[in-house]
CSV table of C-alpha atoms and ligand atoms in Angstrom, one decimal:
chain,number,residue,atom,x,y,z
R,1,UNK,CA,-48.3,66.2,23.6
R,2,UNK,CA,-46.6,62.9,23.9
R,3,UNK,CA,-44.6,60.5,26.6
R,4,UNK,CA,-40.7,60.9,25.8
R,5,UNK,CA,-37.9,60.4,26.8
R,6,UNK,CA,-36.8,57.5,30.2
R,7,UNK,CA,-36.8,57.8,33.3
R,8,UNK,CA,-36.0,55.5,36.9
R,9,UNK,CA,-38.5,54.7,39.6
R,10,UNK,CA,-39.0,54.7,43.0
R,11,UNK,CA,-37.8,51.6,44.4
R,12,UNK,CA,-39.9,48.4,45.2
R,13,UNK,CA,-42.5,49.2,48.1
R,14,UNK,CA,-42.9,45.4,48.6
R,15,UNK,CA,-39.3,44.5,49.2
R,16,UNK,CA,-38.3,47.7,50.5
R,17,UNK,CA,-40.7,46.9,54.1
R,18,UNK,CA,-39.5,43.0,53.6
R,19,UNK,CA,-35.7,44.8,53.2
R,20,UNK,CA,-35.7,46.0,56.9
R,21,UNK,CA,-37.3,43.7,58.5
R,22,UNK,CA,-35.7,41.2,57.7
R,23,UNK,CA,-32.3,42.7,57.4
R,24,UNK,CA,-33.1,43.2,61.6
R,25,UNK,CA,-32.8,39.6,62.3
R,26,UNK,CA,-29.6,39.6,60.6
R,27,UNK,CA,-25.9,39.0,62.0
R,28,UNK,CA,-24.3,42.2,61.2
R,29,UNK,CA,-24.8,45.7,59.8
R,30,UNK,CA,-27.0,45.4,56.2
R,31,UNK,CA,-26.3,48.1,53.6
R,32,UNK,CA,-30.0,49.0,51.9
R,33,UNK,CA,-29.9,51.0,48.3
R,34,UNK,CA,-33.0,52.6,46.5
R,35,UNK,CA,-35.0,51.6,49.1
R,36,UNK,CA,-38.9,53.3,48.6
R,37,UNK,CA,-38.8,56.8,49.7
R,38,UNK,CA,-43.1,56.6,50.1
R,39,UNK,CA,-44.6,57.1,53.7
R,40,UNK,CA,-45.8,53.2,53.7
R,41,UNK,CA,-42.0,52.3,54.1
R,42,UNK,CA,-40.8,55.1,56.2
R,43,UNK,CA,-43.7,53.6,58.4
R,44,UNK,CA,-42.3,50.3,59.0
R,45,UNK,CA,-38.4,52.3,59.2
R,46,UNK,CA,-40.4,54.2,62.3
R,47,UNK,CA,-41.9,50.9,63.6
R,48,UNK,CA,-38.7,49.0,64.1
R,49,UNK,CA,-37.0,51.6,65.6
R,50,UNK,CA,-39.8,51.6,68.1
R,51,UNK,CA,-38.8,48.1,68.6
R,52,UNK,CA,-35.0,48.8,69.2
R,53,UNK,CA,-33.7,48.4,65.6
R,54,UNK,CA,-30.9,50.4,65.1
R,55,UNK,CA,-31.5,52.1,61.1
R,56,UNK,CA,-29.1,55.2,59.9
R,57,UNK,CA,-29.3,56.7,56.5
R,58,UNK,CA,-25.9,57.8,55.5
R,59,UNK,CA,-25.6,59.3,51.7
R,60,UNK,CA,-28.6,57.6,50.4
R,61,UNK,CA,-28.0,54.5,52.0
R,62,UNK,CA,-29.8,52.9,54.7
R,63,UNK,CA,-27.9,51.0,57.4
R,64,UNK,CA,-29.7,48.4,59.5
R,65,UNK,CA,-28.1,46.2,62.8
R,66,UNK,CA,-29.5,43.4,62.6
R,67,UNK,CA,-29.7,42.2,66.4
R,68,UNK,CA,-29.3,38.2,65.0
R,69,UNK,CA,-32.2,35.9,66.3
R,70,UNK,CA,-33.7,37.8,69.4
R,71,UNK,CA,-33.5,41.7,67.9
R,72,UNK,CA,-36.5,43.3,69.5
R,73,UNK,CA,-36.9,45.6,72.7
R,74,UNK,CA,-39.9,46.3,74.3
R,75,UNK,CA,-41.6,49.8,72.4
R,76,UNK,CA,-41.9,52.7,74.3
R,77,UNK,CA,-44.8,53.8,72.0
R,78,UNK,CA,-47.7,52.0,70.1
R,79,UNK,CA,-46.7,50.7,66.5
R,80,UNK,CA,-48.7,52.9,64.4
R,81,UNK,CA,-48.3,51.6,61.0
R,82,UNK,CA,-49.9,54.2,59.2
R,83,UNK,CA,-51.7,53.4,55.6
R,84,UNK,CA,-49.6,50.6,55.2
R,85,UNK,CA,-51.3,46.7,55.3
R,86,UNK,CA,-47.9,45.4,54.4
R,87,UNK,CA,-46.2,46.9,57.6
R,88,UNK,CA,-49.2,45.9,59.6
R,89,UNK,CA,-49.4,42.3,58.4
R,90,UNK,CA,-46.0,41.3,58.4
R,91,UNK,CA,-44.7,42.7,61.8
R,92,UNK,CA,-47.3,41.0,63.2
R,93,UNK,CA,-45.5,37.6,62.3
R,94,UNK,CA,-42.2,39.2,62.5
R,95,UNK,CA,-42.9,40.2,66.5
R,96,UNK,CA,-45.3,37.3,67.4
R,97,UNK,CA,-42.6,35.1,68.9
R,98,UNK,CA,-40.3,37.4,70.7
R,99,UNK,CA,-41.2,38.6,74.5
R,100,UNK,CA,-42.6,41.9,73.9
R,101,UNK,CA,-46.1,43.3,74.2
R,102,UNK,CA,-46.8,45.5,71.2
R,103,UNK,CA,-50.2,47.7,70.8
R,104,UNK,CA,-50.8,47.9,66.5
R,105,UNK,CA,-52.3,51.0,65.5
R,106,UNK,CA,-53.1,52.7,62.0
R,107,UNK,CA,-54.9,55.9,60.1
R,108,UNK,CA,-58.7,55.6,59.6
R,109,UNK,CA,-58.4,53.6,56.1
R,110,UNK,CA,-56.3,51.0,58.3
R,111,UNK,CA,-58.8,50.4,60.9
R,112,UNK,CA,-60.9,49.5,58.5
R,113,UNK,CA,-59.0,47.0,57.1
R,114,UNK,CA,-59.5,43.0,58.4
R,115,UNK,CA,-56.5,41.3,60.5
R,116,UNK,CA,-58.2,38.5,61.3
R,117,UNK,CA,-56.8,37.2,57.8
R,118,UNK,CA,-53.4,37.6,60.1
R,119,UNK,CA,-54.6,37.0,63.4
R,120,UNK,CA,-56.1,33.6,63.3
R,121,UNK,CA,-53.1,31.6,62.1
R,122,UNK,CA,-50.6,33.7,64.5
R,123,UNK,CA,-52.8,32.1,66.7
R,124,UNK,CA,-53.2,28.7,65.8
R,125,UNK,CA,-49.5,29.3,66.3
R,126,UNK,CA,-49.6,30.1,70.5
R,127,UNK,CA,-49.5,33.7,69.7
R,128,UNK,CA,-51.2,35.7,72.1
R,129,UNK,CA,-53.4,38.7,70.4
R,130,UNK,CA,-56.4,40.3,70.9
R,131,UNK,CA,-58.1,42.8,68.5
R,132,UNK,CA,-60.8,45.0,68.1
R,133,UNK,CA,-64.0,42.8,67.3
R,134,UNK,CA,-61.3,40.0,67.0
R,135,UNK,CA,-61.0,41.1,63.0
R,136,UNK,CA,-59.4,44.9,63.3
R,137,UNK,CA,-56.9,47.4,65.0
R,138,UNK,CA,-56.1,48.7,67.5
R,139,UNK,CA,-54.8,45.2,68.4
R,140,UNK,CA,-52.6,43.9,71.0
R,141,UNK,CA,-49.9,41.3,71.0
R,142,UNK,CA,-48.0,39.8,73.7
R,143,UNK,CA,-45.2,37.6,72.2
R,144,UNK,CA,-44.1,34.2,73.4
R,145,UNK,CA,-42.9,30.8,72.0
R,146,UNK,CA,-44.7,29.2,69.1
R,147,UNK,CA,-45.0,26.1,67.4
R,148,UNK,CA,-44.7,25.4,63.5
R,149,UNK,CA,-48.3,25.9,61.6
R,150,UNK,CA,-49.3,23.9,58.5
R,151,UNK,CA,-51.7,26.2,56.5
R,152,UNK,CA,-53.8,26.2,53.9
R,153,UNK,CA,-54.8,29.9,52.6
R,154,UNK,CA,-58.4,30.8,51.7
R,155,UNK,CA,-57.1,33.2,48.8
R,156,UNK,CA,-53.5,34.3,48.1
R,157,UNK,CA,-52.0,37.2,49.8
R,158,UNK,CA,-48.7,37.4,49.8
R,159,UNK,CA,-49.0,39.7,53.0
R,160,UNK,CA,-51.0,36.7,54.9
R,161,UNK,CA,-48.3,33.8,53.4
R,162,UNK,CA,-45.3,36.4,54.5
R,163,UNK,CA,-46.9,36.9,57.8
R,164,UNK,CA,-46.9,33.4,58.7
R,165,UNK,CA,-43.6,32.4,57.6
R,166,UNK,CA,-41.9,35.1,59.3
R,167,UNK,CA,-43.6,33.4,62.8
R,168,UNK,CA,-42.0,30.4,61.6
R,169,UNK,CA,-38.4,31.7,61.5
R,170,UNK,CA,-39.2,31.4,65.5
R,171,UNK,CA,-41.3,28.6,65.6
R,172,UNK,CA,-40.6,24.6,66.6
R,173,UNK,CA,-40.6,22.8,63.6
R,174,UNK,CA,-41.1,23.3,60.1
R,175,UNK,CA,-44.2,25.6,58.9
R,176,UNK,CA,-45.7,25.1,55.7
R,177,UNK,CA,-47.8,28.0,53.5
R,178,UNK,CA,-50.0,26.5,50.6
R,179,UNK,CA,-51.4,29.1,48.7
R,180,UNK,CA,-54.5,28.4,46.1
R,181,UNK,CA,-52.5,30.6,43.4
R,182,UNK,CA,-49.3,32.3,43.2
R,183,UNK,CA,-48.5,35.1,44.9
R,184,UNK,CA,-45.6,37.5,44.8
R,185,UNK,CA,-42.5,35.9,46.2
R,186,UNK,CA,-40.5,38.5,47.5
R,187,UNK,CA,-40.6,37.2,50.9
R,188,UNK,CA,-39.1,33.7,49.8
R,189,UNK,CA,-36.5,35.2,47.6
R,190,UNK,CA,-34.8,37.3,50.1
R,191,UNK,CA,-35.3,34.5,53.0
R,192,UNK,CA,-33.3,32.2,50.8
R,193,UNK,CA,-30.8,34.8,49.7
R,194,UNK,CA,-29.8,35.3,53.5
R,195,UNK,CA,-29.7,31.9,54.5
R,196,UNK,CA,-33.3,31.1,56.2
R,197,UNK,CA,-33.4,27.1,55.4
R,198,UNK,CA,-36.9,27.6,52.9
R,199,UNK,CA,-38.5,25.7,50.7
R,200,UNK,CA,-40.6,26.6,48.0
R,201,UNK,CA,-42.4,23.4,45.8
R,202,UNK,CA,-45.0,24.9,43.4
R,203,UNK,CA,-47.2,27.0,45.3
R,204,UNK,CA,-46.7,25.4,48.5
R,205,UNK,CA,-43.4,27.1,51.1
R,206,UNK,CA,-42.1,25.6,53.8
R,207,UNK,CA,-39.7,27.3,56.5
R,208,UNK,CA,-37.8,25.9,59.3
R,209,UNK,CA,-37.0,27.2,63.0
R,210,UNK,CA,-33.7,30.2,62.6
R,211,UNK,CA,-31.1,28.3,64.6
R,212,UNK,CA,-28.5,30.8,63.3
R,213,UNK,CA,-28.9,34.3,62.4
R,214,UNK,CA,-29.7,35.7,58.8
R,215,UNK,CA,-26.7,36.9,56.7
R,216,UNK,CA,-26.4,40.4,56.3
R,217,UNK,CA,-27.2,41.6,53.0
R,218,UNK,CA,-25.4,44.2,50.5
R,219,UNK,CA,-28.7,44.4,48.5
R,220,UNK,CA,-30.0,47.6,45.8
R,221,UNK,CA,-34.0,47.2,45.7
R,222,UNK,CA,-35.8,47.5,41.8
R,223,UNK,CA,-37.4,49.8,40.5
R,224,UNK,CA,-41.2,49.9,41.6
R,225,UNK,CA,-43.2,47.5,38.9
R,226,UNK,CA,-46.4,49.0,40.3
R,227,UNK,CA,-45.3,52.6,40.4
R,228,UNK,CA,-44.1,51.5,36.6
R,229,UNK,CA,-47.4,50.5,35.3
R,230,UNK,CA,-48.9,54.4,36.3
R,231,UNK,CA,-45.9,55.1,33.2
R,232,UNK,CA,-46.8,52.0,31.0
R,233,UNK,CA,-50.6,53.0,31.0
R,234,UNK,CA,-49.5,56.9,30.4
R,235,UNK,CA,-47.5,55.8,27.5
R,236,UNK,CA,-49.8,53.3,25.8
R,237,UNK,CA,-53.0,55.9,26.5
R,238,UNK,CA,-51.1,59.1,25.1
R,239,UNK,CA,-50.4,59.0,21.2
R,240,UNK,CA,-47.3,59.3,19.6
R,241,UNK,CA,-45.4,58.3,23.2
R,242,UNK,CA,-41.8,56.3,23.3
R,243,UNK,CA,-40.7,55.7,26.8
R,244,UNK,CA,-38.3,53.8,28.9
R,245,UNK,CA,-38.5,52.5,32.2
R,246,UNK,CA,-35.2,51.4,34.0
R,247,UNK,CA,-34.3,49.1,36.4
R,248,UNK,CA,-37.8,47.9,37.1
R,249,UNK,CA,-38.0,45.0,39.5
R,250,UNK,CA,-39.6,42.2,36.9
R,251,UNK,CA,-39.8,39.3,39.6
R,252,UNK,CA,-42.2,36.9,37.5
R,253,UNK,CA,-45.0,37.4,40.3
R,254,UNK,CA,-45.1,40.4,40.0
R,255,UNK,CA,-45.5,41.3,35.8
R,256,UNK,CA,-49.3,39.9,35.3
R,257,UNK,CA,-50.3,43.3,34.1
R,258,UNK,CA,-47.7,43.4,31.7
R,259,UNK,CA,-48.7,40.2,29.6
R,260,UNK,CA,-52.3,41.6,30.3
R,261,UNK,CA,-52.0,44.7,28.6
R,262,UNK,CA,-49.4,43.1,26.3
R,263,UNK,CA,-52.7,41.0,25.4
R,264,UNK,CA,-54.6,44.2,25.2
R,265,UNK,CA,-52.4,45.1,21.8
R,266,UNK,CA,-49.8,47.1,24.2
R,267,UNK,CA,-46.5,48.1,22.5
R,268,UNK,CA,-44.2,47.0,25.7
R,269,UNK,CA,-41.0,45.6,25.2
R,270,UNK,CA,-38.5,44.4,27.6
R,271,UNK,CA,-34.6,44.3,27.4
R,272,UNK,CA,-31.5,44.5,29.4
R,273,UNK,CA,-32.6,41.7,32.1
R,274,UNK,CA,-30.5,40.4,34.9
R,275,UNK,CA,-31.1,38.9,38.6
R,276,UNK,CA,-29.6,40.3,41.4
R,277,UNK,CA,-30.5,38.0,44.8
R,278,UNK,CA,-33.0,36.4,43.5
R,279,UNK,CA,-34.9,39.4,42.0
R,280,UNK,CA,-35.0,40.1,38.1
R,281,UNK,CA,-34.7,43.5,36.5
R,282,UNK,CA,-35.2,45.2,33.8
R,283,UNK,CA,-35.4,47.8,31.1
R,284,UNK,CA,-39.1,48.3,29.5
R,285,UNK,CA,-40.4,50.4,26.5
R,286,UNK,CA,-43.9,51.2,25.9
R,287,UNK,CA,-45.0,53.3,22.5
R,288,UNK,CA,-48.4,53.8,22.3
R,289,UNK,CA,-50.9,51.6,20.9
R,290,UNK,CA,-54.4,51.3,20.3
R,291,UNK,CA,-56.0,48.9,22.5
R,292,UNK,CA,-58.7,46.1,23.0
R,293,UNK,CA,-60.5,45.1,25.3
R,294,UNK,CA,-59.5,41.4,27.6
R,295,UNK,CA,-60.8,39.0,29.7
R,296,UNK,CA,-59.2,38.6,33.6
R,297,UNK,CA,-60.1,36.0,35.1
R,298,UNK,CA,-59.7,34.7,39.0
R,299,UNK,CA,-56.3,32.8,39.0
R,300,UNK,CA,-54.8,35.7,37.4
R,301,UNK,CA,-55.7,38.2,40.1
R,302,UNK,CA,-52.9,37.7,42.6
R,303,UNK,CA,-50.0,38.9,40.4
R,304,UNK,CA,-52.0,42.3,39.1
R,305,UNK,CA,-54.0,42.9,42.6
R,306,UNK,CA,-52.3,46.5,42.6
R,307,UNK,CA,-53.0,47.2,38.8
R,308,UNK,CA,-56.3,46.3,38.4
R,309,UNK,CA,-57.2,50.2,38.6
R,310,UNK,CA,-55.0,51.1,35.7
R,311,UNK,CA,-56.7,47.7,33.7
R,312,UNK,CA,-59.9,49.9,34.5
R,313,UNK,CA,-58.8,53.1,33.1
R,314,UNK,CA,-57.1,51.2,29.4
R,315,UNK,CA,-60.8,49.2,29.3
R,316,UNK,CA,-62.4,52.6,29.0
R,317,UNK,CA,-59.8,53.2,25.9
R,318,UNK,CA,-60.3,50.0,24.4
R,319,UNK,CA,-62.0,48.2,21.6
R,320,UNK,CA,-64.8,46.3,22.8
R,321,UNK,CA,-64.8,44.2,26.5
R,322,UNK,CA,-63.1,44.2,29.5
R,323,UNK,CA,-64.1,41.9,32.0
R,324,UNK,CA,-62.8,41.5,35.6
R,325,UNK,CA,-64.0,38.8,37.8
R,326,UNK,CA,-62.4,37.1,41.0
R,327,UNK,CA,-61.1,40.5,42.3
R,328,UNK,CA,-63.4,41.2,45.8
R,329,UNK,CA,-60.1,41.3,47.3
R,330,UNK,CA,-59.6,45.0,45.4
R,331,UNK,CA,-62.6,46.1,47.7
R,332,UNK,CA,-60.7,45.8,50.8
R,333,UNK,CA,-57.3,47.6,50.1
R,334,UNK,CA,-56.2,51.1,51.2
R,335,UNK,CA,-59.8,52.1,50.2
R,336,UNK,CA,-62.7,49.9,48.2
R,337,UNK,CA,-61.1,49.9,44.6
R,338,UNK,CA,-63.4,48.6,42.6
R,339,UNK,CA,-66.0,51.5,43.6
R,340,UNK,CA,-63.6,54.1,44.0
R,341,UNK,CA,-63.0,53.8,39.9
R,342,UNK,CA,-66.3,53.2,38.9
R,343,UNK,CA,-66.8,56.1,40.9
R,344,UNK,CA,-64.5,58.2,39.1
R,345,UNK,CA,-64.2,56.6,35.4
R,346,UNK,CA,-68.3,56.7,35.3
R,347,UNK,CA,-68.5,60.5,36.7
R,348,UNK,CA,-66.0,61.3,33.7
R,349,UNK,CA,-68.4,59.4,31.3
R,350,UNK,CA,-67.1,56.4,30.7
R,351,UNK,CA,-69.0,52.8,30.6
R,352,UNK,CA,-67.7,51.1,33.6
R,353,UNK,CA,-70.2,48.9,35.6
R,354,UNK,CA,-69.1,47.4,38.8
R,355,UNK,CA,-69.7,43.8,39.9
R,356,UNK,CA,-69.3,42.3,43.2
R,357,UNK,CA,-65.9,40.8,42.4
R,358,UNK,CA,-64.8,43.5,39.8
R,359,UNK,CA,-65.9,45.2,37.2
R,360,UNK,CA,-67.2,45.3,33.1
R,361,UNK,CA,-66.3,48.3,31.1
R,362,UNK,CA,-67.4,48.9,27.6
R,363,UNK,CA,-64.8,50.6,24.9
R,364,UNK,CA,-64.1,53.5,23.9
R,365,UNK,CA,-65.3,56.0,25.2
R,366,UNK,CA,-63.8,59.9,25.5
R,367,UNK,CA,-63.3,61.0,29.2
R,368,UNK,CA,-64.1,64.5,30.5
R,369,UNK,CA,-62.0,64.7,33.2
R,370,UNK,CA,-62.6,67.5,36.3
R,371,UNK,CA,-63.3,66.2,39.8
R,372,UNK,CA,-61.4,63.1,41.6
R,373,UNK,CA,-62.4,61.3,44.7
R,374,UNK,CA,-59.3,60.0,45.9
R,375,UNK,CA,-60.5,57.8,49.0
R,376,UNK,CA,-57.2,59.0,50.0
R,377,UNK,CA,-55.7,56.1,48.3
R,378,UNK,CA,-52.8,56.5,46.4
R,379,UNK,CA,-52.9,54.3,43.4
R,380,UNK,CA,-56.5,55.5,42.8
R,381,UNK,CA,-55.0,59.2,42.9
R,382,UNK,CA,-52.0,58.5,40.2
R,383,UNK,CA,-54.4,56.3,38.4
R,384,UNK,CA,-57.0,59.3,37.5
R,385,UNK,CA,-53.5,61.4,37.5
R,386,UNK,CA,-53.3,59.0,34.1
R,387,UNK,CA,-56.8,59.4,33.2
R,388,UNK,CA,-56.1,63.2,33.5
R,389,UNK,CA,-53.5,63.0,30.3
R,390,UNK,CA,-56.4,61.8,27.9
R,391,UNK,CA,-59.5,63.8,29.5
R,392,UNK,CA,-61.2,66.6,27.7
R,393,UNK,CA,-60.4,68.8,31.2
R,394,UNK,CA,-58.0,68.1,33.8
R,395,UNK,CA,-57.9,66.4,37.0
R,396,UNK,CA,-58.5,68.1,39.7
R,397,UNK,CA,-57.8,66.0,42.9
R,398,UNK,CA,-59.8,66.2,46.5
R,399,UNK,CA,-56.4,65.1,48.0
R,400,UNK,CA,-53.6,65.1,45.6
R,401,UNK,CA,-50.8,64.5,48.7
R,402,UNK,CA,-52.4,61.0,49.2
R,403,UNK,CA,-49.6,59.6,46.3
R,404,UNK,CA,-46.9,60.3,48.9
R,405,UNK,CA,-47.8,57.0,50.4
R,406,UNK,CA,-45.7,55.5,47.6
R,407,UNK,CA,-44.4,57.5,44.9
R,408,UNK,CA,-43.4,61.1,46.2
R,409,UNK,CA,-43.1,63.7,43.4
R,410,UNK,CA,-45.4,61.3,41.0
R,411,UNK,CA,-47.0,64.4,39.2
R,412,UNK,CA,-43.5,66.2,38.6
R,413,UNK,CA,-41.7,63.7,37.2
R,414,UNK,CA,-45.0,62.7,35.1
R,415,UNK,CA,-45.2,66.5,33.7
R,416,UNK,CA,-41.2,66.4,33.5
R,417,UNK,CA,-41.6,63.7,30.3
R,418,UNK,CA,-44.7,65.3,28.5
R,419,UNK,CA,-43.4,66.8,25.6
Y,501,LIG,C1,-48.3,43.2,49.2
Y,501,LIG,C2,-49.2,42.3,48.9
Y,501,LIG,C3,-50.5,42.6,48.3
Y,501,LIG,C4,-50.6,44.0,47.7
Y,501,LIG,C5,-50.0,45.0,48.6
Y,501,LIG,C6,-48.5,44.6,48.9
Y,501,LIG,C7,-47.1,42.8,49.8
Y,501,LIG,O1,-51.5,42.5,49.3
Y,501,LIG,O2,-51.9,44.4,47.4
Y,501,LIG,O3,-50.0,46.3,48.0
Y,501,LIG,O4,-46.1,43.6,49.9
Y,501,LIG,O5,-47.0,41.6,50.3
Y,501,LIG,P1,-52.2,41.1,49.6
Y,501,LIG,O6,-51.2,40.1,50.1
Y,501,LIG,O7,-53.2,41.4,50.8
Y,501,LIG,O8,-52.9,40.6,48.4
């Protein structure tokens, strides 16, 4: 059995949310292609709605009207954002200045997950919130006027930098983001390519006040560079594979696994690239290769946060040692990463040993495969969905559904290419 053949991917999850909301604040109707078809982005499609955004689909394309620099009406219903931190984060900023009062709610892994990362700039900006043990939702916020921020980030998060400049699209005078490492930059690319007057000087952004609504955008969203990597590691892991990926979204901040397992020994090559509105695309092909083991260390982090699971699962397939450090952020995403895959890997026998920012793993070692704790987290789902095309037995999954949060029909089109 081998990888063969190419095939497209879902498009970006990270843009797709930025896609509509931004596209809200816009002067006219915005024409949206590819956008994700996960339940994460269908979340925040549901959540501005709430807020009187009008959004059609027509033929596979999503309409939005924007409503220009005051868009929002007050929601007849609390805005449940679901699984998704990205949703959650960001409408937070996007709503924090406008005169609404908005209840934020979300599923069980949600409520978990801290706000106060979120919450205490908003409010070092006059935003008005109040949330559960002031750190988690259900949280309330009653909008009103703010005033610009200058903000130095404790760790970069591109959710917690988006957050805070989308406040100051409405805020008096000019806020400022530093971040202590670089972080993807989706928010900042799209901004600039409808007109926000932005500013980005190393690792430092600065926003000023809207005075005039965005521009409307015409705008066809990536490929999904972290629903691509679940297809890099399959191809790289499986022998005699030859794939190709195309159309992924290869946005510079976003492509830190790539040089990583490119470091590993990985056969990936890239080819056809061009930028479209700021955003760079791309064609990749991965044939397999035998791998060794790498060091990742904290400054790298950022720009493979989403990947690090699959980085677990080529360690256990790799000469020698892969270390991990500078990644306790992993342990509070849609469920605690780093445990959730020393969980699994270990119960399938491999040499994994967690540490309390990341993990070591020792190479190679053969994997039996059988039962899979999900945490009801998607990208540990698809990654043991990868693990499962090198183990002695199959996967079997305690919640296989959970990868409809961002890649619907994952394990079809993954069976569709095995050859
Ligand atoms: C995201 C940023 C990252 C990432 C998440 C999506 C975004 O989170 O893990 O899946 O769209 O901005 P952090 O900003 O919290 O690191």
């Amino acid at each position: 059995m081998a990888l063969l053949g190419e095939i497209t991917l879902p498009g970006d999850k990270s843009i797709s949310h930025r896609a509509l909301m931004f596209t809200a604040l816009g002067d006219g109707v915005s024409r949206l292609e590819n956008l994700n078809p996960g339940a994460d982005v269908k979340t925040t499609q549901n959540a501005l709605i709430n807020c009187g955004i009008g959004i059609e689909e027509k033929a596979g394309v999503v309409h939005v009207q924007g409503g220009g620099l005051r868009p929002f009406k007050q929601p007849e219903y609390a805005l449940n954002c679901g699984n998704s931190g990205t949703t959650a984060r960001l409408m937070m900023g996007l709503l924090a200045a406008h005169p609404i009062h908005v209840q934020f709610t979300g599923d069980h892994s949600l409520s978990k997950r801290p706000m106060d990362r979120v919450f205490r700039p908003l409010q070092q900006m006059g935003a008005n919130l109040s949330a559960t043990q002031r750190k988690y939702f259900p949280l309330m916020l009653s909008g009103r006027d703010l005033w610009a921020l200058d903000y130095e980030l404790p760790y970069a998060s591109a959710q917690v930098k988006s957050a805070i400049l989308l406040a100051g699209l409405h805020a008096k005078g000019e806020t400022t983001v530093k971040s202590p490492a670089f972080s993807r930059d989706h928010t900042e690319q799209m901004l600039k390519a409808m007109g926000a007057k932005i500013n980005v000087k190393g690792r430092e952004v600065t926003v000023k006040k809207l005075i005039k609504p965005l521009s409307a955008i015409d705008f066809v969203v990536p490929g999904d560079f972290s629903a691509a990597a679940f297809f890099i590691a399959a191809a790289l892991l499986v022998p005699e594979s030859d794939l190709i990926l195309r159309n992924v979204g290869v946005n510079p901040t976003r492509i830190a696994f790539l040089h990583a397992v490119q470091e590993m020994g990985g056969d990936v090559s890239i080819a056809n690239k061009k930028v479209h509105q700021g955003e760079a695309v791309a064609d990749l092909r991965i044939k397999s290769s035998k791998l060794k083991g790498i060091h990742v260390y904290p400054e790298q982090i950022a720009n493979l946060i989403d990947e690090l699971p699959l980085i677990a699962l080529l360690a256990t397939q790799a000469e020698g040692e892969t270390v991990v450090e500078g990644a306790e952020e992993l342990r509070v995403k849609e469920s605690d990463r780093i445990a959730a895959m020393v969980t699994n890997l270990s119960g399938w026998g491999a040499k994994i040993f967690e540490r309390p920012d990341g993990f070591n793993v020792e190479g190679p070692t053969a994997l039996s495969g059988g039962k899979v704790t999900t945490f009801d987290d998607h990208r540990i789902a698809m990654s043991l969905g990868i693990a499962g095309l090198i183990s002695r037995e199959p996967a079997r999954f305690d919640n296989p559904d959970c990868v409809e949060i961002s890649h619907p029909g994952f394990f079809d089109e993954l069976r569709a290419l095995m050859n």
